[in-house]
Amino acid sequence: MNNGDSTAIFSTEAGFIALNGSVKIQILEFLKNGSKSFDEIVNHTGKAKATISVHLKDLRSCSLLNEQVDPDDRRKKIYSLKCHYVACSQEPGLKHYLDMLDLISSTDFPKFGSLLCVFHAVQYGFLANGINCDPIMRNIGRDIGKSFAHNLKSTEPDELFEEMEEFWEKNDIGKFSVLSKEPLKLEVHDFFGCRSLPIKTKVLCTFVKGVFEGVFSDKFAIDCTMENLSSCNHNCDPCILIMK
């Protein structure tokens, strides 16, 4: 979120909760990529430990997050989301949406491809209208991943990864490479043209995770979650995904 007046809406078992307050929203956004320790949250926010303790207590009282003992060190606590991020204030999504519309109306439009530009405009359009589309795009990504899997013959990991890499590049989906197999860790580049566009704020991270989850759940007959270890930035660096 970009300022202290930011508002975000979260869905819990008890209903919807609207939050005003950049620190609380910052904590919940940080936890979207997976569980974090108290010290990690402190380091990420740059706030004093006492301040973060108060915010975490407030968020727990609203049933927005879970607190658990760290299995590796019982003296420490780890925190995870107990809610879904539904909506947020319009900035900066509105700016990116308008920039995308300007690109579509410019003479540069043909070189990027109409479907690619429209696809990204829809993503920014959700944000511009205050809707967090991450959960929806992740579910769509899983469905698309399962559909992709029907074009892949291999079920052995090494053969499947090689076949997937060829399929991804052949169909302009993007590129990825396997960094490790135990645990499975992937480096994903330029997924659906995200790097080629002049607007460098990523919106496809959860969609990317969903696609890989869909392929692997279909081919390996397992329930899996891909967690993003990298941070979105304006350089549009590769996503580092790890299977959980």
PDB file of C-alpha atoms in Angstrom:
ATOM      1  CA  MET A   1       0.000   0.000   0.000  1.00  0.00           C
ATOM      2  CA  ASN A   2       1.235   3.450  -0.835  1.00  0.00           C
ATOM      3  CA  ASN A   3       0.110   5.688   2.015  1.00  0.00           C
ATOM      4  CA  GLY A   4      -1.302   5.842   5.502  1.00  0.00           C
ATOM      5  CA  ASP A   5      -4.846   6.340   4.218  1.00  0.00           C
ATOM      6  CA  SER A   6      -4.885   2.944   2.520  1.00  0.00           C
ATOM      7  CA  THR A   7      -7.891   0.728   3.035  1.00  0.00           C
ATOM      8  CA  ALA A   8      -8.112  -3.014   2.467  1.00  0.00           C
ATOM      9  CA  ILE A   9     -10.974  -5.494   2.892  1.00  0.00           C
ATOM     10  CA  PHE A  10     -10.420  -9.022   4.148  1.00  0.00           C
ATOM     11  CA  SER A  11     -12.783 -11.974   4.225  1.00  0.00           C
ATOM     12  CA  THR A  12     -12.910 -14.134   7.368  1.00  0.00           C
ATOM     13  CA  GLU A  13     -15.148 -16.933   8.605  1.00  0.00           C
ATOM     14  CA  ALA A  14     -17.121 -14.296  10.500  1.00  0.00           C
ATOM     15  CA  GLY A  15     -17.545 -11.962   7.522  1.00  0.00           C
ATOM     16  CA  PHE A  16     -15.718  -9.022   5.923  1.00  0.00           C
ATOM     17  CA  ILE A  17     -13.330  -6.746   7.817  1.00  0.00           C
ATOM     18  CA  ALA A  18     -12.111  -3.370   6.491  1.00  0.00           C
ATOM     19  CA  LEU A  19      -8.749  -2.142   7.747  1.00  0.00           C
ATOM     20  CA  ASN A  20      -7.347   1.376   7.735  1.00  0.00           C
ATOM     21  CA  GLY A  21      -3.711   1.463   8.727  1.00  0.00           C
ATOM     22  CA  SER A  22      -0.635   0.949   6.614  1.00  0.00           C
ATOM     23  CA  VAL A  23       1.284  -1.194   9.141  1.00  0.00           C
ATOM     24  CA  LYS A  24      -1.464  -3.792   9.659  1.00  0.00           C
ATOM     25  CA  ILE A  25      -2.098  -3.961   5.916  1.00  0.00           C
ATOM     26  CA  GLN A  26       1.649  -4.227   5.298  1.00  0.00           C
ATOM     27  CA  ILE A  27       1.854  -7.205   7.687  1.00  0.00           C
ATOM     28  CA  LEU A  28      -1.057  -9.011   6.030  1.00  0.00           C
ATOM     29  CA  GLU A  29       0.319  -8.353   2.551  1.00  0.00           C
ATOM     30  CA  PHE A  30       3.682  -9.766   3.687  1.00  0.00           C
ATOM     31  CA  LEU A  31       1.975 -12.960   4.872  1.00  0.00           C
ATOM     32  CA  LYS A  32       0.288 -13.525   1.498  1.00  0.00           C
ATOM     33  CA  ASN A  33       3.396 -15.402   0.342  1.00  0.00           C
ATOM     34  CA  GLY A  34       3.453 -17.759   3.328  1.00  0.00           C
ATOM     35  CA  SER A  35       4.075 -18.024   7.063  1.00  0.00           C
ATOM     36  CA  LYS A  36       6.599 -15.633   8.606  1.00  0.00           C
ATOM     37  CA  SER A  37       8.320 -15.387  11.972  1.00  0.00           C
ATOM     38  CA  PHE A  38       7.944 -12.456  14.336  1.00  0.00           C
ATOM     39  CA  ASP A  39      11.486 -11.286  13.541  1.00  0.00           C
ATOM     40  CA  GLU A  40      10.840 -11.486   9.784  1.00  0.00           C
ATOM     41  CA  ILE A  41       7.762  -9.301  10.198  1.00  0.00           C
ATOM     42  CA  VAL A  42       9.705  -6.782  12.282  1.00  0.00           C
ATOM     43  CA  ASN A  43      12.499  -6.627   9.698  1.00  0.00           C
ATOM     44  CA  HIS A  44      10.044  -6.270   6.821  1.00  0.00           C
ATOM     45  CA  THR A  45       8.061  -3.418   8.379  1.00  0.00           C
ATOM     46  CA  GLY A  46      11.001  -1.634   9.994  1.00  0.00           C
ATOM     47  CA  LYS A  47       8.893  -0.998  13.095  1.00  0.00           C
ATOM     48  CA  ALA A  48       9.795  -1.555  16.747  1.00  0.00           C
ATOM     49  CA  LYS A  49       9.107  -5.008  18.218  1.00  0.00           C
ATOM     50  CA  ALA A  50       6.666  -3.560  20.743  1.00  0.00           C
ATOM     51  CA  THR A  51       4.717  -1.867  17.948  1.00  0.00           C
ATOM     52  CA  ILE A  52       4.521  -5.059  15.899  1.00  0.00           C
ATOM     53  CA  SER A  53       3.421  -7.048  18.951  1.00  0.00           C
ATOM     54  CA  VAL A  54       0.456  -4.715  19.392  1.00  0.00           C
ATOM     55  CA  HIS A  55      -0.506  -4.950  15.713  1.00  0.00           C
ATOM     56  CA  LEU A  56      -0.236  -8.745  15.721  1.00  0.00           C
ATOM     57  CA  LYS A  57      -2.400  -8.953  18.827  1.00  0.00           C
ATOM     58  CA  ASP A  58      -5.023  -6.754  17.161  1.00  0.00           C
ATOM     59  CA  LEU A  59      -4.971  -8.828  13.975  1.00  0.00           C
ATOM     60  CA  ARG A  60      -5.339 -12.068  15.933  1.00  0.00           C
ATOM     61  CA  SER A  61      -8.294 -10.641  17.871  1.00  0.00           C
ATOM     62  CA  CYS A  62      -9.993  -9.935  14.524  1.00  0.00           C
ATOM     63  CA  SER A  63      -9.338 -13.528  13.371  1.00  0.00           C
ATOM     64  CA  LEU A  64      -7.183 -12.256  10.514  1.00  0.00           C
ATOM     65  CA  LEU A  65      -4.113 -14.348  11.283  1.00  0.00           C
ATOM     66  CA  ASN A  66      -2.953 -17.488  13.073  1.00  0.00           C
ATOM     67  CA  GLU A  67      -0.172 -17.674  15.649  1.00  0.00           C
ATOM     68  CA  GLN A  68       1.758 -20.929  16.097  1.00  0.00           C
ATOM     69  CA  VAL A  69       4.874 -22.103  17.874  1.00  0.00           C
ATOM     70  CA  ASP A  70       7.849 -22.402  15.540  1.00  0.00           C
ATOM     71  CA  PRO A  71       8.563 -26.167  15.247  1.00  0.00           C
ATOM     72  CA  ASP A  72      12.281 -25.434  14.898  1.00  0.00           C
ATOM     73  CA  ASP A  73      12.475 -23.183  17.953  1.00  0.00           C
ATOM     74  CA  ARG A  74       9.655 -23.341  20.492  1.00  0.00           C
ATOM     75  CA  ARG A  75      10.701 -19.990  21.954  1.00  0.00           C
ATOM     76  CA  LYS A  76       9.568 -18.280  18.757  1.00  0.00           C
ATOM     77  CA  LYS A  77       6.210 -17.756  17.062  1.00  0.00           C
ATOM     78  CA  ILE A  78       5.244 -17.909  13.412  1.00  0.00           C
ATOM     79  CA  TYR A  79       2.257 -16.185  11.824  1.00  0.00           C
ATOM     80  CA  SER A  80       0.053 -17.040   8.843  1.00  0.00           C
ATOM     81  CA  LEU A  81      -3.081 -15.622   7.240  1.00  0.00           C
ATOM     82  CA  LYS A  82      -6.482 -16.702   8.498  1.00  0.00           C
ATOM     83  CA  CYS A  83      -8.322 -14.615   5.910  1.00  0.00           C
ATOM     84  CA  HIS A  84      -8.568 -13.808   2.207  1.00  0.00           C
ATOM     85  CA  TYR A  85      -7.472 -10.468   0.765  1.00  0.00           C
ATOM     86  CA  VAL A  86     -10.585  -9.247  -1.081  1.00  0.00           C
ATOM     87  CA  ALA A  87     -10.123  -5.589  -2.047  1.00  0.00           C
ATOM     88  CA  CYS A  88      -7.817  -2.609  -1.678  1.00  0.00           C
ATOM     89  CA  SER A  89      -7.763   1.111  -2.330  1.00  0.00           C
ATOM     90  CA  GLN A  90      -7.331   2.072  -5.970  1.00  0.00           C
ATOM     91  CA  GLU A  91      -3.790   3.433  -6.083  1.00  0.00           C
ATOM     92  CA  PRO A  92      -1.476   2.478  -7.727  1.00  0.00           C
ATOM     93  CA  GLY A  93      -3.691   0.068  -9.666  1.00  0.00           C
ATOM     94  CA  LEU A  94      -5.626   2.918 -11.275  1.00  0.00           C
ATOM     95  CA  LYS A  95      -2.448   4.492 -12.642  1.00  0.00           C
ATOM     96  CA  HIS A  96      -1.256   1.203 -14.138  1.00  0.00           C
ATOM     97  CA  TYR A  97      -4.693   0.605 -15.632  1.00  0.00           C
ATOM     98  CA  LEU A  98      -4.719   4.021 -17.308  1.00  0.00           C
ATOM     99  CA  ASP A  99      -1.144   3.489 -18.511  1.00  0.00           C
ATOM    100  CA  MET A 100      -2.215   0.164 -20.024  1.00  0.00           C
ATOM    101  CA  LEU A 101      -5.145   1.818 -21.808  1.00  0.00           C
ATOM    102  CA  ASP A 102      -2.759   4.482 -23.152  1.00  0.00           C
ATOM    103  CA  LEU A 103      -0.507   1.711 -24.468  1.00  0.00           C
ATOM    104  CA  ILE A 104      -3.456   0.040 -26.210  1.00  0.00           C
ATOM    105  CA  SER A 105      -4.365   3.354 -27.878  1.00  0.00           C
ATOM    106  CA  SER A 106      -0.773   4.039 -29.009  1.00  0.00           C
ATOM    107  CA  THR A 107       1.067   3.015 -32.173  1.00  0.00           C
ATOM    108  CA  ASP A 108       3.151   0.611 -30.044  1.00  0.00           C
ATOM    109  CA  PHE A 109       0.094  -1.570 -29.456  1.00  0.00           C
ATOM    110  CA  PRO A 110       0.659  -3.977 -32.407  1.00  0.00           C
ATOM    111  CA  LYS A 111       4.225  -4.864 -31.429  1.00  0.00           C
ATOM    112  CA  PHE A 112       3.147  -6.190 -28.024  1.00  0.00           C
ATOM    113  CA  GLY A 113       0.136  -8.112 -29.331  1.00  0.00           C
ATOM    114  CA  SER A 114      -3.530  -7.360 -28.787  1.00  0.00           C
ATOM    115  CA  LEU A 115      -4.352 -10.378 -26.630  1.00  0.00           C
ATOM    116  CA  LEU A 116      -1.322  -9.795 -24.399  1.00  0.00           C
ATOM    117  CA  CYS A 117      -2.182  -6.126 -23.826  1.00  0.00           C
ATOM    118  CA  VAL A 118      -5.871  -6.815 -23.191  1.00  0.00           C
ATOM    119  CA  PHE A 119      -4.997  -9.658 -20.801  1.00  0.00           C
ATOM    120  CA  HIS A 120      -2.784  -7.389 -18.705  1.00  0.00           C
ATOM    121  CA  ALA A 121      -5.303  -4.531 -18.883  1.00  0.00           C
ATOM    122  CA  VAL A 122      -7.910  -6.813 -17.306  1.00  0.00           C
ATOM    123  CA  GLN A 123      -5.525  -7.568 -14.426  1.00  0.00           C
ATOM    124  CA  TYR A 124      -4.827  -3.893 -13.748  1.00  0.00           C
ATOM    125  CA  GLY A 125      -8.524  -3.146 -14.218  1.00  0.00           C
ATOM    126  CA  PHE A 126      -9.405  -5.370 -11.268  1.00  0.00           C
ATOM    127  CA  LEU A 127      -6.948  -3.428  -9.106  1.00  0.00           C
ATOM    128  CA  ALA A 128      -8.196  -0.093 -10.425  1.00  0.00           C
ATOM    129  CA  ASN A 129     -11.689  -1.005  -9.271  1.00  0.00           C
ATOM    130  CA  GLY A 130     -10.465  -1.964  -5.819  1.00  0.00           C
ATOM    131  CA  ILE A 131     -10.668  -5.732  -6.295  1.00  0.00           C
ATOM    132  CA  ASN A 132      -7.883  -8.056  -5.237  1.00  0.00           C
ATOM    133  CA  CYS A 133      -8.076 -10.720  -7.946  1.00  0.00           C
ATOM    134  CA  ASP A 134      -5.250 -12.897  -6.577  1.00  0.00           C
ATOM    135  CA  PRO A 135      -7.459 -15.728  -5.223  1.00  0.00           C
ATOM    136  CA  ILE A 136      -9.532 -15.752  -8.418  1.00  0.00           C
ATOM    137  CA  MET A 137      -6.496 -15.721 -10.716  1.00  0.00           C
ATOM    138  CA  ARG A 138      -4.844 -18.489  -8.709  1.00  0.00           C
ATOM    139  CA  ASN A 139      -7.903 -20.702  -9.124  1.00  0.00           C
ATOM    140  CA  ILE A 140      -8.073 -19.886 -12.848  1.00  0.00           C
ATOM    141  CA  GLY A 141      -4.352 -20.605 -13.088  1.00  0.00           C
ATOM    142  CA  ARG A 142      -4.857 -24.047 -11.524  1.00  0.00           C
ATOM    143  CA  ASP A 143      -7.621 -24.847 -14.016  1.00  0.00           C
ATOM    144  CA  ILE A 144      -5.457 -23.699 -16.925  1.00  0.00           C
ATOM    145  CA  GLY A 145      -2.508 -25.698 -15.562  1.00  0.00           C
ATOM    146  CA  LYS A 146      -4.627 -28.852 -15.471  1.00  0.00           C
ATOM    147  CA  SER A 147      -5.681 -28.146 -19.067  1.00  0.00           C
ATOM    148  CA  PHE A 148      -2.039 -27.635 -20.076  1.00  0.00           C
ATOM    149  CA  ALA A 149      -1.253 -30.986 -18.462  1.00  0.00           C
ATOM    150  CA  HIS A 150      -3.413 -32.762 -21.054  1.00  0.00           C
ATOM    151  CA  ASN A 151      -0.879 -31.660 -23.700  1.00  0.00           C
ATOM    152  CA  LEU A 152       1.997 -33.201 -21.744  1.00  0.00           C
ATOM    153  CA  LYS A 153       2.711 -36.919 -21.967  1.00  0.00           C
ATOM    154  CA  SER A 154       5.387 -37.390 -19.308  1.00  0.00           C
ATOM    155  CA  THR A 155       4.739 -38.276 -15.675  1.00  0.00           C
ATOM    156  CA  GLU A 156       8.362 -38.771 -14.588  1.00  0.00           C
ATOM    157  CA  PRO A 157       9.681 -35.491 -13.125  1.00  0.00           C
ATOM    158  CA  ASP A 158      12.819 -35.052 -15.266  1.00  0.00           C
ATOM    159  CA  GLU A 159      11.002 -35.849 -18.498  1.00  0.00           C
ATOM    160  CA  LEU A 160       8.012 -33.723 -17.509  1.00  0.00           C
ATOM    161  CA  PHE A 161      10.158 -30.653 -16.711  1.00  0.00           C
ATOM    162  CA  GLU A 162      11.922 -30.946 -20.067  1.00  0.00           C
ATOM    163  CA  GLU A 163       8.629 -31.331 -21.907  1.00  0.00           C
ATOM    164  CA  MET A 164       7.111 -28.406 -20.003  1.00  0.00           C
ATOM    165  CA  GLU A 165      10.037 -26.117 -20.834  1.00  0.00           C
ATOM    166  CA  GLU A 166       9.652 -26.898 -24.556  1.00  0.00           C
ATOM    167  CA  PHE A 167       5.863 -26.462 -24.402  1.00  0.00           C
ATOM    168  CA  TRP A 168       6.165 -23.149 -22.514  1.00  0.00           C
ATOM    169  CA  GLU A 169       8.592 -21.648 -25.053  1.00  0.00           C
ATOM    170  CA  LYS A 170       6.820 -23.039 -28.128  1.00  0.00           C
ATOM    171  CA  ASN A 171       3.507 -21.478 -27.070  1.00  0.00           C
ATOM    172  CA  ASP A 172       4.960 -18.157 -25.814  1.00  0.00           C
ATOM    173  CA  ILE A 173       3.914 -18.864 -22.230  1.00  0.00           C
ATOM    174  CA  GLY A 174       7.341 -17.913 -20.904  1.00  0.00           C
ATOM    175  CA  LYS A 175      10.466 -19.665 -19.712  1.00  0.00           C
ATOM    176  CA  PHE A 176      11.398 -21.508 -16.553  1.00  0.00           C
ATOM    177  CA  SER A 177      14.265 -23.580 -15.231  1.00  0.00           C
ATOM    178  CA  VAL A 178      14.566 -26.078 -12.391  1.00  0.00           C
ATOM    179  CA  LEU A 179      16.922 -24.820  -9.655  1.00  0.00           C
ATOM    180  CA  SER A 180      16.532 -27.853  -7.388  1.00  0.00           C
ATOM    181  CA  LYS A 181      14.387 -30.984  -7.159  1.00  0.00           C
ATOM    182  CA  GLU A 182      14.356 -31.649  -3.397  1.00  0.00           C
ATOM    183  CA  PRO A 183      12.525 -29.460  -2.657  1.00  0.00           C
ATOM    184  CA  LEU A 184      11.314 -28.521  -6.114  1.00  0.00           C
ATOM    185  CA  LYS A 185      12.397 -24.944  -6.833  1.00  0.00           C
ATOM    186  CA  LEU A 186      11.770 -23.136 -10.112  1.00  0.00           C
ATOM    187  CA  GLU A 187      12.972 -19.884 -11.661  1.00  0.00           C
ATOM    188  CA  VAL A 188      10.250 -18.410 -13.896  1.00  0.00           C
ATOM    189  CA  HIS A 189      10.948 -15.761 -16.542  1.00  0.00           C
ATOM    190  CA  ASP A 190       8.637 -13.453 -18.501  1.00  0.00           C
ATOM    191  CA  PHE A 191       5.432 -15.368 -17.862  1.00  0.00           C
ATOM    192  CA  PHE A 192       2.778 -14.321 -20.418  1.00  0.00           C
ATOM    193  CA  GLY A 193       4.935 -11.427 -21.550  1.00  0.00           C
ATOM    194  CA  CYS A 194       5.095  -9.631 -18.197  1.00  0.00           C
ATOM    195  CA  ARG A 195       8.680  -8.485 -18.841  1.00  0.00           C
ATOM    196  CA  SER A 196       8.108  -7.254 -22.389  1.00  0.00           C
ATOM    197  CA  LEU A 197       5.546  -4.609 -21.408  1.00  0.00           C
ATOM    198  CA  PRO A 198       6.682  -1.101 -20.400  1.00  0.00           C
ATOM    199  CA  ILE A 199       4.578  -1.254 -17.205  1.00  0.00           C
ATOM    200  CA  LYS A 200       6.751  -3.175 -14.767  1.00  0.00           C
ATOM    201  CA  THR A 201       4.483  -3.827 -11.792  1.00  0.00           C
ATOM    202  CA  LYS A 202       3.772  -7.550 -11.629  1.00  0.00           C
ATOM    203  CA  VAL A 203       0.196  -8.732 -11.387  1.00  0.00           C
ATOM    204  CA  LEU A 204       0.588 -12.334 -12.507  1.00  0.00           C
ATOM    205  CA  CYS A 205       2.499 -13.907  -9.609  1.00  0.00           C
ATOM    206  CA  THR A 206      -0.471 -15.757  -8.105  1.00  0.00           C
ATOM    207  CA  PHE A 207      -1.666 -16.753 -11.573  1.00  0.00           C
ATOM    208  CA  VAL A 208       1.783 -18.227 -12.319  1.00  0.00           C
ATOM    209  CA  LYS A 209       1.717 -20.203  -9.069  1.00  0.00           C
ATOM    210  CA  GLY A 210      -1.731 -21.517  -9.897  1.00  0.00           C
ATOM    211  CA  VAL A 211      -0.663 -22.733 -13.361  1.00  0.00           C
ATOM    212  CA  PHE A 212       2.253 -24.751 -11.967  1.00  0.00           C
ATOM    213  CA  GLU A 213       0.074 -26.091  -9.140  1.00  0.00           C
ATOM    214  CA  GLY A 214      -2.466 -27.250 -11.706  1.00  0.00           C
ATOM    215  CA  VAL A 215       0.113 -29.058 -13.859  1.00  0.00           C
ATOM    216  CA  PHE A 216       1.833 -30.775 -10.934  1.00  0.00           C
ATOM    217  CA  SER A 217      -1.384 -31.775  -9.175  1.00  0.00           C
ATOM    218  CA  ASP A 218      -2.598 -33.384 -12.402  1.00  0.00           C
ATOM    219  CA  LYS A 219       0.643 -35.112 -13.367  1.00  0.00           C
ATOM    220  CA  PHE A 220       1.832 -36.189  -9.909  1.00  0.00           C
ATOM    221  CA  ALA A 221      -1.644 -36.751  -8.382  1.00  0.00           C
ATOM    222  CA  ILE A 222      -0.805 -34.643  -5.329  1.00  0.00           C
ATOM    223  CA  ASP A 223      -2.072 -31.507  -3.638  1.00  0.00           C
ATOM    224  CA  CYS A 224       0.707 -28.958  -3.768  1.00  0.00           C
ATOM    225  CA  THR A 225       1.237 -25.263  -3.144  1.00  0.00           C
ATOM    226  CA  MET A 226       3.825 -23.148  -4.918  1.00  0.00           C
ATOM    227  CA  GLU A 227       5.233 -20.395  -2.720  1.00  0.00           C
ATOM    228  CA  ASN A 228       6.950 -17.336  -4.183  1.00  0.00           C
ATOM    229  CA  LEU A 229      10.357 -16.764  -2.552  1.00  0.00           C
ATOM    230  CA  SER A 230      11.118 -13.645  -4.584  1.00  0.00           C
ATOM    231  CA  SER A 231       9.767 -10.128  -4.242  1.00  0.00           C
ATOM    232  CA  CYS A 232       7.902  -8.313  -6.998  1.00  0.00           C
ATOM    233  CA  ASN A 233       9.796  -5.234  -8.167  1.00  0.00           C
ATOM    234  CA  HIS A 234       9.964  -2.772 -11.023  1.00  0.00           C
ATOM    235  CA  ASN A 235      12.851  -4.688 -12.638  1.00  0.00           C
ATOM    236  CA  CYS A 236      10.454  -7.589 -13.180  1.00  0.00           C
ATOM    237  CA  ASP A 237      13.071 -10.073 -11.997  1.00  0.00           C
ATOM    238  CA  PRO A 238      12.308 -13.804 -12.312  1.00  0.00           C
ATOM    239  CA  CYS A 239       9.921 -15.424  -9.848  1.00  0.00           C
ATOM    240  CA  ILE A 240      11.483 -18.056  -7.610  1.00  0.00           C
ATOM    241  CA  LEU A 241       8.834 -20.660  -6.766  1.00  0.00           C
ATOM    242  CA  ILE A 242       9.195 -23.527  -4.306  1.00  0.00           C
ATOM    243  CA  MET A 243       6.790 -26.434  -3.869  1.00  0.00           C
ATOM    244  CA  LYS A 244       5.257 -26.886  -0.425  1.00  0.00           C
TER     245      LYS A 244
END
